[in-house]
Amino acid sequence: QVQLVESGGGLVQPGGSLRLSCAASGSILRLYGMGWYRQVPGKQRELVASIISDGRTNYADSVKGRFTISRDNAKRTEFLQMSTLKPEDTAVYYCNANVIDGTGRPLEVWGQGTLVTVSS
């Protein structure tokens, strides 16, 4: 069974920084695209940033220049460095990955979510 475990959420003041991590575990043959999404109550989950296996990245316009996504393929881990945080960044952040599992099946896997609260 493939799992994603997130860490790094919490409370931060406006203008502050926070770093999220997401580690993949289980039987994984290939790890393709990874990403971070966020969701606030009453709204749809939205893509924050994504990164494919060759390192190319994509960002939502609202976070460009403030957030940086990266990955360590050897450790099957992705990161989201968030800087200059704003109250509107408050949300539950979910990591996401597309993998080929040990049986050869393609899977889309989600983490359990980690709450980021930006408030003074």
Coordinates of C-alpha atoms in Angstrom, one line a residue:
Q1 CA 0.0 0.0 0.0
V2 CA 1.3 3.4 -1.0
Q3 CA 1.0 6.2 1.5
L4 CA 1.9 9.9 1.7
V5 CA 2.7 11.4 5.0
E6 CA 2.9 15.2 5.4
S7 CA 4.5 17.3 8.1
G8 CA 5.3 20.9 8.7
G9 CA 2.0 22.7 9.1
G10 CA 1.1 25.1 11.9
L11 CA 0.5 28.6 12.9
V12 CA 2.6 31.4 11.4
Q13 CA 2.3 35.2 11.4
P14 CA 1.7 37.1 8.2
G15 CA 4.9 37.6 6.3
G16 CA 6.4 34.5 7.9
S17 CA 7.6 31.3 6.3
L18 CA 6.8 27.6 6.7
R19 CA 8.1 24.5 5.0
L20 CA 5.9 21.5 4.3
S21 CA 7.3 18.0 3.6
C22 CA 5.6 14.9 2.2
A23 CA 7.2 11.5 2.2
A24 CA 6.0 8.5 0.0
S25 CA 6.2 5.0 1.4
G26 CA 5.2 1.5 0.4
S27 CA 5.8 -0.5 -2.7
I28 CA 6.5 2.0 -5.5
L29 CA 8.1 1.2 -8.8
R30 CA 7.9 4.6 -10.3
L31 CA 7.1 8.1 -8.9
Y32 CA 5.9 10.5 -11.5
G33 CA 4.3 13.9 -10.8
M34 CA 3.9 15.3 -7.3
G35 CA 2.1 18.3 -6.1
W36 CA 0.5 20.3 -3.4
Y37 CA -3.1 21.3 -3.2
R38 CA -5.1 23.3 -0.6
Q39 CA -8.6 23.6 0.5
V40 CA -10.6 25.9 2.7
P41 CA -14.1 25.1 4.0
G42 CA -16.8 25.6 1.4
K43 CA -14.4 25.8 -1.5
Q44 CA -13.0 23.3 -4.0
R45 CA -9.5 21.9 -3.5
E46 CA -7.1 23.9 -5.7
L47 CA -3.7 23.2 -7.1
V48 CA -0.9 25.2 -5.4
A49 CA 2.2 23.8 -7.2
S50 CA 3.3 20.7 -9.0
I51 CA 6.6 19.2 -10.0
I52 CA 7.4 16.4 -12.4
S53 CA 10.2 13.8 -12.3
D54 CA 12.6 16.0 -14.3
G55 CA 12.1 18.9 -12.0
R56 CA 9.9 21.1 -14.0
T57 CA 7.5 23.0 -11.9
N58 CA 4.1 24.8 -12.2
Y59 CA 2.5 27.3 -9.7
A60 CA -0.8 28.9 -9.1
D61 CA -0.7 32.6 -9.9
S62 CA -1.5 33.4 -6.3
V63 CA 1.7 31.8 -5.0
K64 CA 4.2 32.6 -7.7
G65 CA 7.3 34.2 -6.4
R66 CA 6.4 33.2 -2.8
F67 CA 6.2 29.4 -2.8
T68 CA 8.8 26.9 -4.1
I69 CA 8.2 23.3 -4.7
S70 CA 11.0 20.8 -4.8
R71 CA 11.6 17.0 -4.6
D72 CA 14.2 14.5 -3.6
N73 CA 13.7 11.5 -5.8
A74 CA 16.1 9.3 -3.9
K75 CA 14.1 9.9 -0.7
R76 CA 10.7 10.0 -2.4
T77 CA 9.9 13.2 -0.7
E78 CA 8.6 16.5 -1.9
F79 CA 8.7 19.9 -0.2
L80 CA 6.8 23.2 -0.3
Q81 CA 8.7 26.2 1.0
M82 CA 6.2 28.9 1.7
S83 CA 7.4 32.5 2.2
T84 CA 5.8 35.9 2.6
L85 CA 2.7 34.1 3.8
K86 CA -0.7 35.9 3.8
P87 CA -3.9 35.2 5.7
E88 CA -5.5 34.0 2.5
D89 CA -3.0 31.2 2.4
T90 CA -4.7 29.7 5.4
A91 CA -6.0 26.2 4.4
V92 CA -5.5 22.5 4.7
Y93 CA -2.6 21.6 2.4
Y94 CA -2.6 18.1 0.8
C95 CA 0.2 16.5 -1.0
N96 CA -0.4 14.4 -4.1
A97 CA 1.5 11.9 -6.1
N98 CA 1.1 9.8 -9.2
V99 CA 2.9 6.4 -8.9
I100 CA 3.2 3.0 -10.4
D101 CA 2.9 0.6 -7.4
G102 CA 4.6 -2.7 -6.9
T103 CA 2.0 -4.6 -8.8
G104 CA 2.4 -2.3 -11.8
R105 CA -0.8 -0.3 -11.2
P106 CA -1.0 3.4 -11.8
L107 CA -2.3 5.2 -8.7
E108 CA -3.1 8.7 -7.6
V109 CA -2.3 9.0 -3.9
W110 CA -3.2 11.8 -1.4
G111 CA -1.8 12.7 1.9
Q112 CA -4.0 13.2 5.0
G113 CA -3.7 17.0 4.9
T114 CA -1.9 19.4 7.2
L115 CA -3.4 22.7 8.4
V116 CA -1.6 26.0 7.8
T117 CA -2.9 29.0 9.6
V118 CA -1.6 32.5 8.8
S119 CA -2.7 34.9 11.5
S120 CA -1.4 37.5 13.9

